[in-house]
mmCIF file of C-alpha atoms in Angstrom:
data_model
loop_
_atom_site.group_PDB
_atom_site.id
_atom_site.type_symbol
_atom_site.label_atom_id
_atom_site.label_comp_id
_atom_site.label_asym_id
_atom_site.label_seq_id
_atom_site.Cartn_x
_atom_site.Cartn_y
_atom_site.Cartn_z
ATOM 1 C CA THR A 601 -19.784 4.132 10.861
ATOM 2 C CA VAL A 602 -17.023 5.377 8.508
ATOM 3 C CA CYS A 603 -13.258 4.811 8.343
ATOM 4 C CA PRO A 604 -11.480 7.784 9.946
ATOM 5 C CA HIS A 605 -8.850 7.695 7.203
ATOM 6 C CA CYS A 606 -10.689 7.206 3.911
ATOM 7 C CA ASN A 607 -14.225 8.175 5.011
ATOM 8 C CA GLN A 608 -15.695 4.970 3.514
ATOM 9 C CA PRO A 609 -18.490 3.063 5.277
ATOM 10 C CA ILE A 610 -17.426 0.008 7.322
ATOM 11 C CA LYS A 611 -19.209 -2.834 8.951
ATOM 12 C CA GLU A 612 -19.320 -2.832 12.712
ATOM 13 C CA ARG A 613 -17.480 -5.690 14.400
ATOM 14 C CA GLU A 614 -17.355 -6.884 17.950
ATOM 15 C CA SER A 615 -13.839 -6.811 19.400
ATOM 16 C CA SER A 616 -12.448 -10.373 19.852
ATOM 17 C CA GLY A 617 -10.368 -9.318 22.935
ATOM 18 C CA ASP A 618 -7.223 -10.172 21.023
ATOM 19 C CA PRO A 619 -4.717 -7.357 21.330
ATOM 20 C CA PHE A 620 -3.644 -7.637 17.713
ATOM 21 C CA GLN A 621 -7.254 -7.503 16.366
ATOM 22 C CA THR A 622 -8.029 -4.592 18.774
ATOM 23 C CA SER A 623 -5.097 -2.575 17.419
ATOM 24 C CA LEU A 624 -5.894 -3.638 13.815
ATOM 25 C CA GLN A 625 -9.515 -2.539 14.105
ATOM 26 C CA LYS A 626 -8.609 0.728 15.870
ATOM 27 C CA LEU A 627 -5.915 1.871 13.432
ATOM 28 C CA PHE A 628 -7.084 0.236 10.152
ATOM 29 C CA PRO A 629 -10.800 -0.408 10.309
ATOM 30 C CA GLY A 630 -12.126 -2.543 7.618
ATOM 31 C CA ALA A 631 -8.687 -4.057 6.706
ATOM 32 C CA TYR A 632 -8.816 -7.041 4.244
ATOM 33 C CA GLY A 633 -6.908 -10.308 4.132
ATOM 34 C CA LEU A 634 -4.569 -10.088 1.187
ATOM 35 C CA GLY A 635 -6.321 -12.863 -0.769
ATOM 36 C CA GLU A 636 -9.772 -11.442 -0.220
ATOM 37 C CA PHE A 637 -8.651 -7.918 -1.313
ATOM 38 C CA VAL A 638 -7.007 -9.042 -4.594
ATOM 39 C CA PHE A 639 -10.001 -11.324 -5.265
ATOM 40 C CA ARG A 640 -12.471 -8.326 -4.790
ATOM 41 C CA THR A 641 -10.430 -6.067 -7.048
ATOM 42 C CA LYS A 642 -10.639 -8.727 -9.821
ATOM 43 C CA GLN A 643 -14.378 -9.210 -9.380
ATOM 44 C CA THR A 644 -14.879 -5.423 -9.375
ATOM 45 C CA LEU A 645 -12.578 -4.789 -12.437
ATOM 46 C CA VAL A 646 -13.617 -7.583 -14.770
ATOM 47 C CA PRO A 647 -17.006 -5.834 -15.565
ATOM 48 C CA GLN A 648 -14.919 -2.820 -16.388
ATOM 49 C CA GLY A 649 -13.093 -4.777 -19.039
ATOM 50 C CA PHE A 650 -9.851 -5.649 -17.051
ATOM 51 C CA TYR A 651 -9.158 -9.282 -17.674
ATOM 52 C CA PRO A 652 -6.513 -11.268 -15.809
ATOM 53 C CA HIS A 653 -3.709 -12.753 -18.061
ATOM 54 C CA VAL A 654 -5.457 -11.364 -21.120
ATOM 55 C CA ASN A 655 -5.399 -7.613 -21.536
ATOM 56 C CA THR A 656 -4.081 -6.052 -18.400
ATOM 57 C CA LEU A 657 -0.647 -4.944 -17.097
ATOM 58 C CA VAL A 658 -0.340 -4.888 -13.380
ATOM 59 C CA CYS A 659 2.161 -2.544 -11.636
ATOM 60 C CA VAL A 660 3.111 -3.218 -7.975
ATOM 61 C CA GLY A 661 4.748 -0.685 -5.666
ATOM 62 C CA LEU A 662 5.713 -2.224 -2.306
ATOM 63 C CA CYS A 663 8.616 -1.774 0.054
ATOM 64 C CA ARG A 664 11.826 -3.730 -0.738
ATOM 65 C CA ASP A 665 11.389 -5.653 2.543
ATOM 66 C CA GLU A 666 11.048 -9.388 1.867
ATOM 67 C CA ILE A 667 8.083 -9.441 4.412
ATOM 68 C CA THR A 668 5.859 -7.732 1.730
ATOM 69 C CA SER A 669 6.351 -10.605 -0.801
ATOM 70 C CA PRO A 670 3.071 -12.368 0.072
ATOM 71 C CA PHE A 671 1.130 -9.352 -1.235
ATOM 72 C CA GLU A 672 3.121 -9.392 -4.526
ATOM 73 C CA GLU A 673 2.556 -13.128 -4.857
ATOM 74 C CA GLU A 674 -1.218 -12.737 -4.394
ATOM 75 C CA ILE A 675 -1.267 -9.990 -7.026
ATOM 76 C CA GLU A 676 0.768 -11.938 -9.566
ATOM 77 C CA ALA A 677 -1.155 -15.152 -9.027
ATOM 78 C CA MET A 678 -4.285 -13.329 -10.023
ATOM 79 C CA TRP A 679 -3.037 -10.938 -12.762
ATOM 80 C CA GLY A 680 0.177 -12.243 -14.050
ATOM 81 C CA GLN A 681 3.744 -10.930 -13.997
ATOM 82 C CA ALA A 682 4.013 -7.440 -12.595
ATOM 83 C CA PHE A 683 6.082 -4.433 -13.420
ATOM 84 C CA ILE A 684 7.817 -3.493 -10.048
ATOM 85 C CA CYS A 685 7.923 0.137 -9.237
ATOM 86 C CA GLY A 686 8.433 0.326 -5.412
ATOM 87 C CA SER A 687 11.370 1.395 -3.314
ATOM 88 C CA LEU A 688 12.038 1.726 0.467
ATOM 89 C CA GLY A 689 8.810 2.335 2.362
ATOM 90 C CA GLY A 690 6.802 1.563 -0.932
ATOM 91 C CA MET A 691 7.806 5.005 -2.359
ATOM 92 C CA LEU A 692 7.570 5.403 -6.098
ATOM 93 C CA PHE A 693 11.088 6.477 -6.773
ATOM 94 C CA CYS A 694 11.158 4.799 -10.248
ATOM 95 C CA GLY A 695 10.001 8.261 -11.436
ATOM 96 C CA LYS A 696 9.155 9.356 -14.912
ATOM 97 C CA THR A 697 11.540 6.939 -16.515
ATOM 98 C CA GLY A 698 10.169 3.889 -14.541
ATOM 99 C CA PHE A 699 6.514 4.723 -15.156
ATOM 100 C CA ALA A 700 7.305 5.511 -18.908
ATOM 101 C CA ALA A 701 8.822 1.984 -19.171
ATOM 102 C CA ALA A 702 5.760 0.361 -17.590
ATOM 103 C CA HIS A 703 3.400 2.218 -19.722
ATOM 104 C CA HIS A 704 5.551 1.328 -22.854
ATOM 105 C CA HIS A 705 4.599 -2.274 -22.097
ATOM 106 C CA ALA A 706 0.934 -1.571 -22.500
ATOM 107 C CA PRO A 707 -1.353 -4.283 -23.677
ATOM 108 C CA ALA A 708 -3.142 -3.512 -26.995
ATOM 109 C CA THR A 709 -6.226 -2.369 -25.102
ATOM 110 C CA GLY A 710 -4.294 -0.229 -22.689
ATOM 111 C CA HIS A 711 -5.595 -1.566 -19.273
ATOM 112 C CA PHE A 712 -3.318 -0.956 -16.232
ATOM 113 C CA ILE A 713 -3.800 -1.739 -12.555
ATOM 114 C CA TYR A 714 -1.526 -0.355 -9.854
ATOM 115 C CA TYR A 715 -1.270 -1.759 -6.356
ATOM 116 C CA CYS A 716 0.932 0.732 -4.430
ATOM 117 C CA PHE A 717 1.108 0.221 -0.658
ATOM 118 C CA THR A 718 3.433 1.170 2.202
ATOM 119 C CA HIS A 719 3.508 -1.142 5.135
ATOM 120 C CA ILE A 720 3.611 -1.573 8.937
ATOM 121 C CA ALA A 721 3.621 -4.311 11.555
ATOM 122 C CA ILE A 722 1.369 -5.087 14.633
ATOM 123 C CA ASP A 723 2.547 -7.915 16.856
ATOM 124 C CA HIS A 724 0.393 -10.346 18.943
ATOM 125 C CA GLU A 725 0.442 -7.871 21.910
ATOM 126 C CA GLY A 726 -0.914 -5.065 19.756
ATOM 127 C CA PHE A 727 2.333 -3.092 19.610
ATOM 128 C CA VAL A 728 2.769 -1.116 16.325
ATOM 129 C CA GLY A 729 5.902 -1.608 14.396
ATOM 130 C CA SER A 730 6.964 -4.974 15.835
ATOM 131 C CA VAL A 731 7.038 -8.193 13.916
ATOM 132 C CA TYR A 732 8.496 -11.662 14.332
ATOM 133 C CA ARG A 733 9.794 -12.749 10.904
ATOM 134 C CA THR A 734 8.935 -16.289 11.448
ATOM 135 C CA ARG A 735 9.276 -17.171 7.620
ATOM 136 C CA SER A 736 12.982 -16.271 7.745
ATOM 137 C CA GLY A 737 13.661 -18.116 10.938
ATOM 138 C CA MET A 738 14.433 -15.055 13.168
ATOM 139 C CA ASP A 739 13.682 -15.453 16.882
ATOM 140 C CA GLU A 740 13.661 -11.805 17.957
ATOM 141 C CA LYS A 741 11.344 -8.985 17.130
ATOM 142 C CA THR A 742 12.232 -6.705 14.248
ATOM 143 C CA THR A 743 10.607 -3.518 12.879
ATOM 144 C CA ALA A 744 8.338 -2.832 9.870
ATOM 145 C CA CYS A 745 8.710 -0.612 8.132
ATOM 146 C CA GLY A 746 12.386 -0.274 9.214
ATOM 147 C CA ALA A 747 12.974 2.745 7.008
ATOM 148 C CA LEU A 748 9.886 4.554 8.195
ATOM 149 C CA ALA A 749 10.624 3.623 11.829
ATOM 150 C CA ALA A 750 14.161 5.034 11.383
ATOM 151 C CA PHE A 751 12.632 8.279 9.931
ATOM 152 C CA ALA A 752 10.293 8.597 12.910
ATOM 153 C CA ALA A 753 13.234 7.954 15.325
ATOM 154 C CA GLU A 754 15.072 10.812 13.678
ATOM 155 C CA LEU A 755 12.120 13.181 14.141
ATOM 156 C CA ALA A 756 11.601 12.250 17.749
ATOM 157 C CA SER A 757 15.187 12.674 18.675
ATOM 158 C CA ASN A 758 15.484 16.082 16.980
ATOM 159 C CA LYS A 759 18.253 14.527 14.776
ATOM 160 C CA LEU A 760 16.583 14.762 11.418
ATOM 161 C CA ASN A 761 19.238 14.695 8.662
ATOM 162 C CA LEU A 762 18.048 15.798 5.249
ATOM 163 C CA SER A 763 21.330 15.881 3.533
ATOM 164 C CA PHE A 764 21.671 13.836 0.413
ATOM 165 C CA ASP A 765 23.719 10.668 0.862
ATOM 166 C CA GLU A 766 24.816 9.118 -2.389
ATOM 167 C CA ASP A 767 25.295 5.768 -0.448
ATOM 168 C CA ASP A 768 21.678 5.943 0.874
ATOM 169 C CA ILE A 769 19.816 7.495 -2.020
ATOM 170 C CA GLU A 770 16.340 6.025 -1.333
ATOM 171 C CA MET A 771 16.410 6.813 2.446
ATOM 172 C CA SER A 772 17.517 10.404 1.690
ATOM 173 C CA MET A 773 14.669 10.936 -0.768
ATOM 174 C CA LEU A 774 12.063 9.185 1.376
ATOM 175 C CA LYS A 775 12.511 11.692 4.150
ATOM 176 C CA LYS A 776 12.545 14.807 1.950
ATOM 177 C CA HIS A 777 9.668 13.590 -0.164
ATOM 178 C CA ILE A 778 7.292 12.712 2.635
ATOM 179 C CA ILE A 779 7.975 16.083 4.468
ATOM 180 C CA LYS A 780 7.360 17.929 1.229
ATOM 181 C CA LYS A 781 4.283 16.055 -0.083
ATOM 182 C CA ALA A 782 2.420 15.175 3.171
ATOM 183 C CA GLY A 783 3.435 18.239 5.232
ATOM 184 C CA LEU A 784 4.692 15.985 8.039
ATOM 185 C CA SER A 785 5.755 17.895 11.173
ATOM 186 C CA THR A 786 9.600 18.044 11.954
ATOM 187 C CA ASN A 787 9.053 19.597 15.384
ATOM 188 C CA ALA A 788 10.548 17.152 17.820
ATOM 189 C CA THR A 789 8.237 18.310 20.642
ATOM 190 C CA ASN A 790 5.339 17.173 18.506
ATOM 191 C CA ALA A 791 6.987 14.373 16.524
ATOM 192 C CA PRO A 792 4.702 11.977 14.713
ATOM 193 C CA ASN A 793 4.785 8.339 15.784
ATOM 194 C CA LEU A 794 5.309 5.412 13.334
ATOM 195 C CA PHE A 795 1.630 5.178 12.503
ATOM 196 C CA LYS A 796 1.445 8.832 11.561
ATOM 197 C CA VAL A 797 4.660 8.555 9.504
ATOM 198 C CA THR A 798 3.232 5.481 7.812
ATOM 199 C CA MET A 799 -0.008 7.330 6.935
ATOM 200 C CA ALA A 800 2.013 10.294 5.562
ATOM 201 C CA ALA A 801 3.922 7.786 3.320
ATOM 202 C CA TYR A 802 0.617 6.387 2.058
ATOM 203 C CA GLU A 803 -0.584 9.945 1.230
ATOM 204 C CA THR A 804 2.739 10.724 -0.611
ATOM 205 C CA ILE A 805 2.520 7.401 -2.621
ATOM 206 C CA THR A 806 -1.033 8.254 -3.624
ATOM 207 C CA ILE A 807 -0.099 11.752 -4.734
ATOM 208 C CA ASP A 808 2.796 10.549 -6.710
ATOM 209 C CA LEU A 809 0.940 7.555 -8.349
ATOM 210 C CA GLU A 810 -1.992 9.835 -9.504
ATOM 211 C CA ARG A 811 0.414 12.449 -10.953
ATOM 212 C CA HIS A 812 2.303 9.888 -13.051
ATOM 213 C CA VAL A 813 -0.827 8.117 -14.193
ATOM 214 C CA ARG A 814 -2.571 11.501 -15.196
ATOM 215 C CA HIS A 815 0.579 12.368 -17.212
ATOM 216 C CA ASP A 816 0.246 9.180 -19.213
ATOM 217 C CA ALA A 817 -3.505 9.569 -19.575
ATOM 218 C CA GLU A 818 -2.918 12.983 -21.194
ATOM 219 C CA LYS A 819 -1.084 11.245 -24.057
ATOM 220 C CA PHE A 820 -3.069 8.084 -24.303
ATOM 221 C CA LYS A 821 -6.708 9.083 -23.911
ATOM 222 C CA ASP A 822 -8.225 5.572 -24.589
ATOM 223 C CA ARG A 823 -6.285 3.787 -21.792
ATOM 224 C CA LYS A 824 -7.985 2.704 -18.554
ATOM 225 C CA TYR A 825 -6.230 2.811 -15.196
ATOM 226 C CA ALA A 826 -7.254 1.269 -11.790
ATOM 227 C CA LEU A 827 -5.468 2.628 -8.774
ATOM 228 C CA PHE A 828 -5.285 1.111 -5.376
ATOM 229 C CA THR A 829 -3.165 2.646 -2.422
ATOM 230 C CA GLY A 830 -3.019 1.973 1.238
ATOM 231 C CA VAL A 831 -1.086 0.124 3.922
ATOM 232 C CA GLN A 832 -0.020 -3.577 4.109
ATOM 233 C CA ILE A 833 -0.188 -4.776 7.781
ATOM 234 C CA HIS A 834 1.945 -7.688 8.985
ATOM 235 C CA GLY A 835 0.310 -9.558 11.867
ATOM 236 C CA PRO A 836 1.252 -12.417 14.165
ATOM 237 C CA ASP A 837 2.203 -15.848 12.819
ATOM 238 C CA GLY A 838 2.951 -14.665 9.388
ATOM 239 C CA SER A 839 -0.491 -13.327 8.695
ATOM 240 C CA ASP A 840 -0.970 -10.270 6.412
ATOM 241 C CA TYR A 841 -3.706 -7.815 5.863
ATOM 242 C CA CYS A 842 -4.114 -4.627 3.850
ATOM 243 C CA TRP A 843 -5.997 -1.327 4.435
ATOM 244 C CA VAL A 844 -7.274 0.302 1.398
ATOM 245 C CA GLY A 845 -6.993 4.126 1.695
ATOM 246 C CA LYS A 846 -8.028 4.933 -1.904
ATOM 247 C CA ALA A 847 -9.387 3.102 -4.872
ATOM 248 C CA SER A 848 -9.976 4.908 -8.193
ATOM 249 C CA LEU A 849 -10.498 4.522 -11.835
ATOM 250 C CA LEU A 850 -9.065 6.901 -14.407
ATOM 251 C CA ILE A 851 -10.849 6.711 -17.693
ATOM 252 C CA LYS A 852 -10.702 9.433 -20.420
ATOM 253 C CA GLY A 853 -8.903 11.779 -18.055
ATOM 254 C CA VAL A 854 -11.457 11.580 -15.252
ATOM 255 C CA LEU A 855 -10.447 10.098 -11.887
ATOM 256 C CA SER A 856 -13.447 8.649 -10.064
ATOM 257 C CA PRO A 857 -13.849 6.559 -6.838
ATOM 258 C CA LEU A 858 -14.024 2.767 -7.407
ATOM 259 C CA VAL A 859 -16.548 0.880 -5.229
ATOM 260 C CA PHE A 860 -15.904 -2.757 -4.756
ATOM 261 C CA SER A 861 -18.361 -5.330 -6.091
ATOM 262 C CA LYS A 862 -20.574 -6.946 -3.447
ATOM 263 C CA ASN A 863 -20.863 -10.125 -5.463
ATOM 264 C CA THR A 864 -17.492 -11.651 -4.477
ATOM 265 C CA GLY A 865 -18.343 -15.331 -3.967
ATOM 266 C CA VAL A 866 -16.039 -17.607 -2.020
ATOM 267 C CA LEU A 867 -12.885 -15.828 -0.711
ATOM 268 C CA SER A 868 -9.517 -17.132 0.327
ATOM 269 C CA PRO A 869 -7.896 -14.421 2.521
ATOM 270 C CA THR A 870 -4.149 -14.584 3.561
ATOM 271 C CA GLY A 871 -3.897 -14.855 7.281
ATOM 272 C CA PRO A 872 -6.127 -16.256 10.086
ATOM 273 C CA GLN A 873 -9.002 -13.888 9.737
ATOM 274 C CA ALA A 874 -10.390 -11.660 6.991
ATOM 275 C CA MET A 875 -11.806 -8.216 7.780
ATOM 276 C CA PRO A 876 -13.910 -6.885 4.768
ATOM 277 C CA HIS A 877 -14.606 -3.237 4.401
#
């Protein structure tokens, strides 16, 4: 069996009957616990010469939403302080200047890792987009990603506003950029739901990341880059998972798929249950 989104093989699992797990496995088959995913990336990249806290700069692109912070914490605990390049929805609006700044901080050996993920929530009833922010003491349901949900609502109501608002720069750019890069439908009669908008955001982030990294690689041919893009999923009771849409290595100008090491040892996932690819 292969993942319908990334076409990578996944292990079959029996459904637990839990609505959250059912939705998670249907929409994001092979999702990892955050701790497991970051650990696997380390185990896979060390043989390639990427050493935590030694010779590697990590760049993190997540949504500004505080609910994404456990992912950043896992990454920085493993690799050290990160250069932050994410905006609303996880979009990479730091642009050429931001990426140039990150690459200017290159370690002597020129090793970079990028974790660039959009995000979505699935609640205990299996509903997509809903989350209880228990860590911040809120009692009612909220939405994640709020920016992508607002975008989806505009599309569904045939009220899409693509004018540029100087007081809402990131949201203005988010809508235009996803429509342009991912070819998202703007037809209200066939409006994409939040899941489809989220996947379009993932695709857009991947396109942007690869473009910026290739540009740097043209100038610095001896540098090595590891790229991970996908979707962070917020589950019940503060649990977090991530689905990996694409994992790549860029070495000497060649972008190639990165296959995770099977020798991962003991894992410590974030959340109540890990789901390895």
